[in-house]
Short mmCIF file of C-alpha atoms in Angstrom, two decimals:
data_model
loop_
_atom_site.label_atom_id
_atom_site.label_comp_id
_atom_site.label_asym_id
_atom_site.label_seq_id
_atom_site.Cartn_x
_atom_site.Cartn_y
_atom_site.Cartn_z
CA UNK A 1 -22.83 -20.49 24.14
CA UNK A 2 -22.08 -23.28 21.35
CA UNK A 3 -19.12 -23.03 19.59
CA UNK A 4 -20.20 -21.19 16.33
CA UNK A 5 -19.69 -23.58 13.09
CA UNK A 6 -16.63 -23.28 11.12
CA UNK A 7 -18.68 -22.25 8.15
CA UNK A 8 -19.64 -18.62 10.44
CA UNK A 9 -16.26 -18.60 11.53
CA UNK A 10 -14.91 -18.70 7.55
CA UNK A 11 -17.35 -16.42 6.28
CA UNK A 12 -16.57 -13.94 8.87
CA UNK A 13 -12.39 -14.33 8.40
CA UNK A 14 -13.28 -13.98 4.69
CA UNK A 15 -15.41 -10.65 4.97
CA UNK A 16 -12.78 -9.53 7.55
CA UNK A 17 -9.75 -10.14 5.14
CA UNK A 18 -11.42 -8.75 1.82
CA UNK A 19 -11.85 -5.35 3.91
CA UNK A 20 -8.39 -5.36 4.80
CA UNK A 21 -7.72 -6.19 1.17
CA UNK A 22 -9.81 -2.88 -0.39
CA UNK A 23 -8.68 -0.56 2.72
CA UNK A 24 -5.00 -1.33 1.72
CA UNK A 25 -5.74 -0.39 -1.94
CA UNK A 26 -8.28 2.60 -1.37
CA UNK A 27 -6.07 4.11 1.10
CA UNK A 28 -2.90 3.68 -0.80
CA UNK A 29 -4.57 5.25 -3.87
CA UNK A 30 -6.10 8.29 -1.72
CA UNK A 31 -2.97 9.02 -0.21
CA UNK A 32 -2.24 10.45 -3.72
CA UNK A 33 -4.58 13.48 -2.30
CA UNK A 34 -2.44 14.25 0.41
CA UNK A 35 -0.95 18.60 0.56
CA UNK A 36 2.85 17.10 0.53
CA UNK A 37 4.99 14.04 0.55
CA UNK A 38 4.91 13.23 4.31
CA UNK A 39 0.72 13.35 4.80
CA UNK A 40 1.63 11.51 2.18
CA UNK A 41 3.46 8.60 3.13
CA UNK A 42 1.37 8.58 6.46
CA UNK A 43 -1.32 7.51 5.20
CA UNK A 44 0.26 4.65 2.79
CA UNK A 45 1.63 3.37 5.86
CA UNK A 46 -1.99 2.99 7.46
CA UNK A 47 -2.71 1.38 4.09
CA UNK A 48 0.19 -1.00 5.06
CA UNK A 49 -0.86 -1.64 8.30
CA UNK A 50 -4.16 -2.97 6.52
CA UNK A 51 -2.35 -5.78 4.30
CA UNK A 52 -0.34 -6.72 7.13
CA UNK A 53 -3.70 -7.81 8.40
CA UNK A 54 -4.93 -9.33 5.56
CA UNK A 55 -1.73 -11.69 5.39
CA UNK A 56 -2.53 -12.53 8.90
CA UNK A 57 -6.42 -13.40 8.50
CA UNK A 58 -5.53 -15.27 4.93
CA UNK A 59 -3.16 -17.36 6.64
CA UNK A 60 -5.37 -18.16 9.08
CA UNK A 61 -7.88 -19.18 6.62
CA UNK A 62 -5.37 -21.82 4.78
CA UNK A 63 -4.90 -22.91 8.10
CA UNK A 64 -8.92 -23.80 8.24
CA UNK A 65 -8.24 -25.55 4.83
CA UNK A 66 -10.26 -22.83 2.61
CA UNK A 67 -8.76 -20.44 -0.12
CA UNK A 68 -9.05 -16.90 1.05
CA UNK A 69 -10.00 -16.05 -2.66
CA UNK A 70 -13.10 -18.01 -1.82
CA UNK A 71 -14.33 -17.16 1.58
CA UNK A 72 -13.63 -13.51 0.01
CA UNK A 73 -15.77 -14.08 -3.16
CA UNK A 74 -19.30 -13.42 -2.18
CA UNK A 75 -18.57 -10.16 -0.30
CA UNK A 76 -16.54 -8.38 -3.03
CA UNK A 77 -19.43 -6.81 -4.77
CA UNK A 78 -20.58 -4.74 -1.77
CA UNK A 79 -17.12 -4.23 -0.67
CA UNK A 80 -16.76 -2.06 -3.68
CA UNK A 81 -19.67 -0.75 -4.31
CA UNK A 82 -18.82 1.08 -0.99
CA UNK A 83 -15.72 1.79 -1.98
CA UNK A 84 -16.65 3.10 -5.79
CA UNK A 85 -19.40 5.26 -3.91
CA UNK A 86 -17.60 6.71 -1.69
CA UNK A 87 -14.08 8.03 -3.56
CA UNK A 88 -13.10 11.24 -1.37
CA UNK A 89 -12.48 14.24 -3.42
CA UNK A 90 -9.92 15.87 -1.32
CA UNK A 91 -7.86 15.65 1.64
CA UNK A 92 -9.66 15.98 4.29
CA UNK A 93 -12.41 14.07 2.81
CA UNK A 94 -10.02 11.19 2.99
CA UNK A 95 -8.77 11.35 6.35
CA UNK A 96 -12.25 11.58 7.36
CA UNK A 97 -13.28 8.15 5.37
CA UNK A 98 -10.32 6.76 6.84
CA UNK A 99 -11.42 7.65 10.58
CA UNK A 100 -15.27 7.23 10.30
CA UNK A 101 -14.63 3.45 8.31
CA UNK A 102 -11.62 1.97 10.80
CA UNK A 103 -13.81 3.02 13.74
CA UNK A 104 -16.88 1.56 13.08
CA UNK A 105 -14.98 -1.21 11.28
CA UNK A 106 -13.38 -1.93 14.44
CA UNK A 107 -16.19 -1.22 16.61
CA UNK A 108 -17.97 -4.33 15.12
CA UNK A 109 -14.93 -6.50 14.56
CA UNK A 110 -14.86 -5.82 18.54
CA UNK A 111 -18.87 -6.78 19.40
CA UNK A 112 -18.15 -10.06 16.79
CA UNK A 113 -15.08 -11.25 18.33
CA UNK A 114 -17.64 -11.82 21.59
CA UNK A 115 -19.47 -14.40 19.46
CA UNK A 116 -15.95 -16.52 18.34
CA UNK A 117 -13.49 -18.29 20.93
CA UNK A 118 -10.11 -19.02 20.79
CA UNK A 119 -7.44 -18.20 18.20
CA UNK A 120 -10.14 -16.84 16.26
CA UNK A 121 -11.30 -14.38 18.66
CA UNK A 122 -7.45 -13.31 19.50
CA UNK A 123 -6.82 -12.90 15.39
CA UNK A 124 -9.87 -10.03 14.98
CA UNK A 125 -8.94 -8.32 18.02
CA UNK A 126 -5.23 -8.31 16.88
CA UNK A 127 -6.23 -7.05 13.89
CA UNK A 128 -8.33 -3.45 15.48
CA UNK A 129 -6.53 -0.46 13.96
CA UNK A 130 -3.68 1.56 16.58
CA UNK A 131 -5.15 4.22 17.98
CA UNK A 132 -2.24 6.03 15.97
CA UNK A 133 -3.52 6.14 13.12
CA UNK A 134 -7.29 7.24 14.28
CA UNK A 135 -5.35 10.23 16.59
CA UNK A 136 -3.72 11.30 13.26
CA UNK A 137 -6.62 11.44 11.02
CA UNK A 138 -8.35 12.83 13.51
CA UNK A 139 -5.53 15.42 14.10
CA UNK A 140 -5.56 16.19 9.87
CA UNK A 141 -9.95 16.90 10.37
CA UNK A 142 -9.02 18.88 13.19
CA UNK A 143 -6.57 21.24 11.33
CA UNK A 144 -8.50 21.54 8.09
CA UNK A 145 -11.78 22.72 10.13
CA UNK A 146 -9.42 25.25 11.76
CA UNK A 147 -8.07 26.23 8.61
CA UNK A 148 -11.54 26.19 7.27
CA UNK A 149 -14.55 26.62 10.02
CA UNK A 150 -17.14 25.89 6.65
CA UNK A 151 -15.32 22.70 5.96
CA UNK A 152 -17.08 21.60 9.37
CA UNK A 153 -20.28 21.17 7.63
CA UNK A 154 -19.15 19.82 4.08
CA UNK A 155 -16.81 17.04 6.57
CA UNK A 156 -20.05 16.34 9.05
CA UNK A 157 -21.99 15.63 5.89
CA UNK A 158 -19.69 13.32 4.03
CA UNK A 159 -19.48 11.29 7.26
CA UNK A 160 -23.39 11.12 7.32
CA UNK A 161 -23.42 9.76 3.91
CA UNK A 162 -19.86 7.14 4.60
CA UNK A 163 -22.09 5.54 7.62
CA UNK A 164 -25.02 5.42 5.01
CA UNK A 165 -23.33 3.88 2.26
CA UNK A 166 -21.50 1.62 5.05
CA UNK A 167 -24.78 0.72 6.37
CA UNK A 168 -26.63 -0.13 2.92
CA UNK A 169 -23.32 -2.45 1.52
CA UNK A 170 -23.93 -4.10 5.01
CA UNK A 171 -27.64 -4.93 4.19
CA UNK A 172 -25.99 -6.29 1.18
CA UNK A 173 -23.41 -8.50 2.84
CA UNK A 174 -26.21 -9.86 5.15
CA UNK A 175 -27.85 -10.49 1.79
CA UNK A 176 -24.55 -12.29 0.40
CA UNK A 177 -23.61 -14.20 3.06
CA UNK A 178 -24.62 -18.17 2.99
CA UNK A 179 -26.49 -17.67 6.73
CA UNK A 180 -24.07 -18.74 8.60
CA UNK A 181 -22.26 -15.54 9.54
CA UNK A 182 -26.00 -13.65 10.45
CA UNK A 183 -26.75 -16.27 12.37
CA UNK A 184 -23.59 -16.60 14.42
CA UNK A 185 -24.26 -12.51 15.64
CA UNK A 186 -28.16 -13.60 16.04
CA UNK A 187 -26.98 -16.36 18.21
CA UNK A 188 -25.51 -13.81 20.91
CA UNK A 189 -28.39 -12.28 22.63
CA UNK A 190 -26.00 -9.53 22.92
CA UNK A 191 -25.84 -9.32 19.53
CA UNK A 192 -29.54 -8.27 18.88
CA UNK A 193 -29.00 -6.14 15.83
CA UNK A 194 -31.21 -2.87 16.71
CA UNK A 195 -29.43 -2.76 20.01
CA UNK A 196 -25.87 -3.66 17.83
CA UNK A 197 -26.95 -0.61 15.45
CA UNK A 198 -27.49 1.51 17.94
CA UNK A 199 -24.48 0.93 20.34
CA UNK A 200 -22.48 1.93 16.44
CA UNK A 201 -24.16 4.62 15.99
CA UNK A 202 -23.62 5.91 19.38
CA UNK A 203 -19.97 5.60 19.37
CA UNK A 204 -19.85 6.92 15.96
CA UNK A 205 -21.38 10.21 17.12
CA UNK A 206 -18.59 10.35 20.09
CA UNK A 207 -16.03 9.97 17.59
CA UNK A 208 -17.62 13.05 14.93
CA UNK A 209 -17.46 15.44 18.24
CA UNK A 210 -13.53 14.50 18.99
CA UNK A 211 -13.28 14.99 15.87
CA UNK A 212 -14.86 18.46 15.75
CA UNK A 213 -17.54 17.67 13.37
CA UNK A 214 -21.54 17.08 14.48
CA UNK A 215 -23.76 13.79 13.35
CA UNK B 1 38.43 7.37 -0.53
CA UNK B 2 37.13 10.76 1.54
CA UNK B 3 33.89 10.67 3.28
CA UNK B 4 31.52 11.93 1.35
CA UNK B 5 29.48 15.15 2.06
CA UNK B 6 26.77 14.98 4.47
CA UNK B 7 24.63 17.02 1.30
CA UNK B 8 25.30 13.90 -1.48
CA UNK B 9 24.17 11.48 1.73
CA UNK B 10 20.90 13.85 2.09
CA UNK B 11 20.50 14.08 -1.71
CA UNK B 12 20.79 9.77 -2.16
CA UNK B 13 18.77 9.53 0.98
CA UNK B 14 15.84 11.69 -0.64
CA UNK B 15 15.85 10.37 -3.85
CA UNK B 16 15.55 6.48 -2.57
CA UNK B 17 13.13 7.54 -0.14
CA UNK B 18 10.84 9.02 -2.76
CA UNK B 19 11.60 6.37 -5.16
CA UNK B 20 10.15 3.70 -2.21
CA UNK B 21 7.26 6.08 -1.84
CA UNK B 22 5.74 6.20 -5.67
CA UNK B 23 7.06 2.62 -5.88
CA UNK B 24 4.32 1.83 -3.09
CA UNK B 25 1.60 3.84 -4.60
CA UNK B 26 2.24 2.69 -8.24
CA UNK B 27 2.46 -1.11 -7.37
CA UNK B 28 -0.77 -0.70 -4.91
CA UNK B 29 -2.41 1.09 -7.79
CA UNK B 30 -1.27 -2.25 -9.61
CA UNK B 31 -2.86 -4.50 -7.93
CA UNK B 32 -5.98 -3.78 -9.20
CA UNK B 33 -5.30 -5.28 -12.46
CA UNK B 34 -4.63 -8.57 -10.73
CA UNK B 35 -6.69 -11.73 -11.92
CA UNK B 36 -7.73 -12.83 -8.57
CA UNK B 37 -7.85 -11.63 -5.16
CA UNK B 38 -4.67 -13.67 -4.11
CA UNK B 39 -2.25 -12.09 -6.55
CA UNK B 40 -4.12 -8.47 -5.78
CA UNK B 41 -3.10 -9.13 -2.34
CA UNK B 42 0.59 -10.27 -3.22
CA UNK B 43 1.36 -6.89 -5.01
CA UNK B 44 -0.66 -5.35 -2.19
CA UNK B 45 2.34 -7.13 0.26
CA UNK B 46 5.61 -5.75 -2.25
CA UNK B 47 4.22 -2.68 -2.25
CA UNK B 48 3.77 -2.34 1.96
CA UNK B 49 7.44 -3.26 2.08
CA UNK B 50 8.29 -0.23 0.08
CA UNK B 51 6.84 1.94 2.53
CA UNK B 52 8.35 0.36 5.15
CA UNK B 53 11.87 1.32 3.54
CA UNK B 54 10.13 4.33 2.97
CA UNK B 55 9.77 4.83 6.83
CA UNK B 56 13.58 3.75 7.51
CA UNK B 57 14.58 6.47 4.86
CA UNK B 58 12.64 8.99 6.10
CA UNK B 59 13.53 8.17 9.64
CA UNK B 60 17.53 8.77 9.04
CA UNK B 61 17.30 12.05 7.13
CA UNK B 62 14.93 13.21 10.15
CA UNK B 63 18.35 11.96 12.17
CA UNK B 64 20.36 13.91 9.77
CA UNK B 65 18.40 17.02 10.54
CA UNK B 66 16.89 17.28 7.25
CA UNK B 67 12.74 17.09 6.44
CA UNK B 68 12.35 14.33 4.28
CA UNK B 69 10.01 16.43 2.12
CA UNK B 70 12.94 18.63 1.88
CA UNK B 71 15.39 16.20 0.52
CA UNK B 72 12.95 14.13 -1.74
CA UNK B 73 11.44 17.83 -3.39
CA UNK B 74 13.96 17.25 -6.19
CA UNK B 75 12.84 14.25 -7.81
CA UNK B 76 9.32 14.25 -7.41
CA UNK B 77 8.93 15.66 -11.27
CA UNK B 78 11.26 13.07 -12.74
CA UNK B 79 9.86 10.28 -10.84
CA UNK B 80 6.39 10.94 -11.17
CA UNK B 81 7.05 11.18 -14.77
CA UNK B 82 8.57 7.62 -15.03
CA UNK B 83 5.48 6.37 -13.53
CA UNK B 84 2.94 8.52 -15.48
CA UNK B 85 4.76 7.19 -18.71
CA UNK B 86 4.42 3.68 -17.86
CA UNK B 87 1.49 2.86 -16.55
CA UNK B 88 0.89 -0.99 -16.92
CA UNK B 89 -2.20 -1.65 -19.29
CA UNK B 90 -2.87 -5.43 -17.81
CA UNK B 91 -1.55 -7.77 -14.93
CA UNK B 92 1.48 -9.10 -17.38
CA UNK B 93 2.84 -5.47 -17.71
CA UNK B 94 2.21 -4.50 -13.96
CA UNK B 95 4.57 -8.09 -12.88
CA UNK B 96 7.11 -6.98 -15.69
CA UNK B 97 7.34 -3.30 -14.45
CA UNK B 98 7.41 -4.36 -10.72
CA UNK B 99 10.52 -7.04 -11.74
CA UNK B 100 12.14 -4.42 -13.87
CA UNK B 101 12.03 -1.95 -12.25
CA UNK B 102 12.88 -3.43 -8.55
CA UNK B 103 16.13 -5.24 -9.96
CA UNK B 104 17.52 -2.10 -11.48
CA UNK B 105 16.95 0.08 -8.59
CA UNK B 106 18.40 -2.52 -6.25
CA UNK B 107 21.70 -2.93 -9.08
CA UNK B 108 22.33 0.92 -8.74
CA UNK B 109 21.90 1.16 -4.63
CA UNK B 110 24.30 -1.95 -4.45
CA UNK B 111 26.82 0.18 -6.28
CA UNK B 112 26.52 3.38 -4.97
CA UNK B 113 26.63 1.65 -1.45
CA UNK B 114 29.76 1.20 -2.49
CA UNK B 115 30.42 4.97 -2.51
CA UNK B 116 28.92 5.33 1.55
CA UNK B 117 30.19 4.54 5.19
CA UNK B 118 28.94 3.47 7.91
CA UNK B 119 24.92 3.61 8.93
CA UNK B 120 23.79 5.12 5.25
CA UNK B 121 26.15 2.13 3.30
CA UNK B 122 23.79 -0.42 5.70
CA UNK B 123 20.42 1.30 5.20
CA UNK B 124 21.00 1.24 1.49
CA UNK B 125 22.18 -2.15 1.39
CA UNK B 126 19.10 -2.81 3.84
CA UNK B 127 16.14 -1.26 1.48
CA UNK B 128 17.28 -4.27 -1.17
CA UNK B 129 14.18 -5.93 -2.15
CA UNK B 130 13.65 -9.48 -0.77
CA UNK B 131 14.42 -11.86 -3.80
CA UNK B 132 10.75 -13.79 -3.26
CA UNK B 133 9.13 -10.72 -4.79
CA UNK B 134 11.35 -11.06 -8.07
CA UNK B 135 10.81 -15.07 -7.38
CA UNK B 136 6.62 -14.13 -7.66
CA UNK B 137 7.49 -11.57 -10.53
CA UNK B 138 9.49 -13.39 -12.95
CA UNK B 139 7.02 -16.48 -11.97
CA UNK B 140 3.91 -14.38 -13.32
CA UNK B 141 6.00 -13.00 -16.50
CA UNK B 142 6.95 -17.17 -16.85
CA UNK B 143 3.26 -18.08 -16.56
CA UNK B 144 1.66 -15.07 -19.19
CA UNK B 145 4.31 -16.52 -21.84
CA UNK B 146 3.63 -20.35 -20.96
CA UNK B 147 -0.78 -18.73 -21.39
CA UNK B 148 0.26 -17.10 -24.66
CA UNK B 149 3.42 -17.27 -26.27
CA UNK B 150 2.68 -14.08 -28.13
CA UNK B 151 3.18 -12.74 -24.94
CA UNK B 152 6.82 -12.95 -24.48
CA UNK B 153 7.19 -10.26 -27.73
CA UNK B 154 5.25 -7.78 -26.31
CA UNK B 155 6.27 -7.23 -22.46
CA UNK B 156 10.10 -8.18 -23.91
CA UNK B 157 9.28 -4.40 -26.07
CA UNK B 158 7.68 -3.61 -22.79
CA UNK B 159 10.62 -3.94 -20.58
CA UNK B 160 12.89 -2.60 -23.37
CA UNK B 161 11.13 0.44 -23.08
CA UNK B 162 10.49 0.53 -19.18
CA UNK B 163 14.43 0.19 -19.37
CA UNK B 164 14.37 3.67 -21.92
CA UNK B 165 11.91 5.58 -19.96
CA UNK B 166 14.43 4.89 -16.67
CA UNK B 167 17.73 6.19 -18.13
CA UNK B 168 15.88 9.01 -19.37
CA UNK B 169 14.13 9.95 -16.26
CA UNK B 170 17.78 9.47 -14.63
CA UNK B 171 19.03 12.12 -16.73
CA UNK B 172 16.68 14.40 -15.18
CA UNK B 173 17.31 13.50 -11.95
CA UNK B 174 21.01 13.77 -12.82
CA UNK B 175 20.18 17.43 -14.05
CA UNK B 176 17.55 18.22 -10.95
CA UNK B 177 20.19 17.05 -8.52
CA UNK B 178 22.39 19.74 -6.59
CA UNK B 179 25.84 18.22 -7.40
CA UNK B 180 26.66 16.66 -4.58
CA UNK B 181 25.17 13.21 -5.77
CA UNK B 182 26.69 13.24 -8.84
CA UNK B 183 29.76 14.21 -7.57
CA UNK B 184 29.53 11.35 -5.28
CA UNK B 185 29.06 8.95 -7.97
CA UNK B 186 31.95 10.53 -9.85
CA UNK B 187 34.52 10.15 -6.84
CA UNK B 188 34.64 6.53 -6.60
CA UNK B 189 36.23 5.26 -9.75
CA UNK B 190 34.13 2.14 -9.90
CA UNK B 191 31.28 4.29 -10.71
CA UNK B 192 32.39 5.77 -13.93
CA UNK B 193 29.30 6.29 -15.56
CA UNK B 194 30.41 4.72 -18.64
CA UNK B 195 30.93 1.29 -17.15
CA UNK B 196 28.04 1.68 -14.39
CA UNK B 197 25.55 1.63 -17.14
CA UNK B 198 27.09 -1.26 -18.99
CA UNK B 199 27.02 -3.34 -15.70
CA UNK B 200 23.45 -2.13 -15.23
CA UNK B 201 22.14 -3.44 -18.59
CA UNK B 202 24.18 -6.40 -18.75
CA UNK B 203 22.53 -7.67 -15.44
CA UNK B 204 19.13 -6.49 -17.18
CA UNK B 205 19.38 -8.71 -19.65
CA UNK B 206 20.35 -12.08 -17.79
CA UNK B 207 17.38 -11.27 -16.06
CA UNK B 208 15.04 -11.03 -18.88
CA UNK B 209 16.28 -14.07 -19.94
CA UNK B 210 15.38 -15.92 -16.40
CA UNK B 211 12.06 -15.06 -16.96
CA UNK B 212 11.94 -15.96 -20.51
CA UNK B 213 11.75 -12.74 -22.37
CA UNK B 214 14.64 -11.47 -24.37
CA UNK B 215 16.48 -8.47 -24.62
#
């Protein structure tokens, strides 16, 4: 396989960063729904795990010679439209967004970093979520379903609609994107996107059953 | 000068802690009012740092036996209600508050260190803010005056009252406190009260003046 242009390579370090950028500040801001001060605090330190990342993928970017606040621009309109549609209303609601969007965020930060090479492909896998933090909000589903066996149903639906929303803002940062970042995953034949879709999907619907909730 | 009480450590311990932990949620809410994604992300970055003194906090009251929740249940009304009555209306006010209010808090744990031993006088002395953030702070405020020089009346009233709100929401915390803080305070004769406050305020306003707003 070719090396894939700088200009896939930027677009894709810039999409990666601005979602670090919003999960920080979405996270931090629903952590204000937590039931007491330590939920609390757990799940502003996820949020800092996030800009920790974003430091390390704008960095990298000034290394490339680009501002990050460009490569960032043309995705921040879907970025937060998925964001400003999907505001959890409770708790639980956001431990699920939190679980549902680091998984399949890092499920296709995993399937790209196939398609780069070198210290590019090393910075996206660095920057895949602990397993920590996906065993804890995973944990906090688990104990509001117990407390709960109806929240099951209200928790399996908001997921539906998070991998919707996530889905339709991705049509939209296809749309955004200057070409080169679509066609760096439609250069990997691996990287058909049906079969990329459906491999998500699938892993996603794992995930809802560890989590004790059905797709 | 005694040891002091294992309860003022646990009461100082709680009320930094939770002061690190609305700290990170207020300056993450912040960052929203940034003008561009790369100051968004540098408030984004002071505010992960307070949750990572956060983590330290909660870590040696855990140590001490204590729940952190426990120790920090005091002050959650007084400190929420410094934050609630100052919420920044633009990027200007957000820099000011985060300068303010990070040099003031840092001016009172450097003299109540004074008051601890051993592993507590450290971790206080540790949770110091790094001076870059007040570097990027007073470098904002400098910039917003340089943009407007109208500026420079109204986030000088801005501070003035950021400064009022404080003392008054210490007074409460003073009056929520079980004693043994106070007390501690009290002991060392450095810390009269009196003179504590005017050191406080006279380092207050040599900062305003470094970033070009007056008293």
């Amino acid at each position: 396989m070719p090396a894939p242009t700088d200009h896939a390579v930027v677009d894709l370090l810039g999409l990666v960063a601005l979602g670090e950028l919003l999960a920080f500040e979405r996270l931090a801001a629903d952590a204000r729904l937590a039931p007491d001060l330590h939920r609390r605090a757990a799940l502003g330190e996820m949020a800092a795990a996030e800009i920790a990342n974003y430091r390390r993928l704008a960095d990298r970017l000034a290394v490339l010679g680009v501002l990050p606040d460009d490569a960032m621009a043309p995705y921040v309109a879907p970025l937060q439209a998925y964001h400003d549609s999907t505001e959890p209303r409770d708790w639980a609601e956001a431990v699920t967004k939190a679980y549902v969007g680091d998984a399949i965020t890092d499920d296709f930060l995993r399937e790209i970093a196939g398609a780069l090479t070198g210290p590019d492909r090393q910075l996206i896998l660095d920057v895949l979520h602990e397993s920590r933090y996906a065993d804890f909000a995973a944990a906090e589903i688990r104990l509001a379903v117990a407390a709960d066996p109806k929240v099951a149903g209200r928790l399996s639906m908001w997921a539906r609609r998070l991998v919707g929303e996530a889905l339709s803002q991705a049509g939209r940062v296809a749309a955004a994107d200057r070409g080169a970042l679509t066609a760096l995953i439609a250069r990997d034949e691996r990287m058909d996107p049906q079969m990329l879709f459906r491999r998500l999907t699938a892993a996603h619907t794992t995930r809802m059953a560890a989590a004790g909730l059905n797709n």
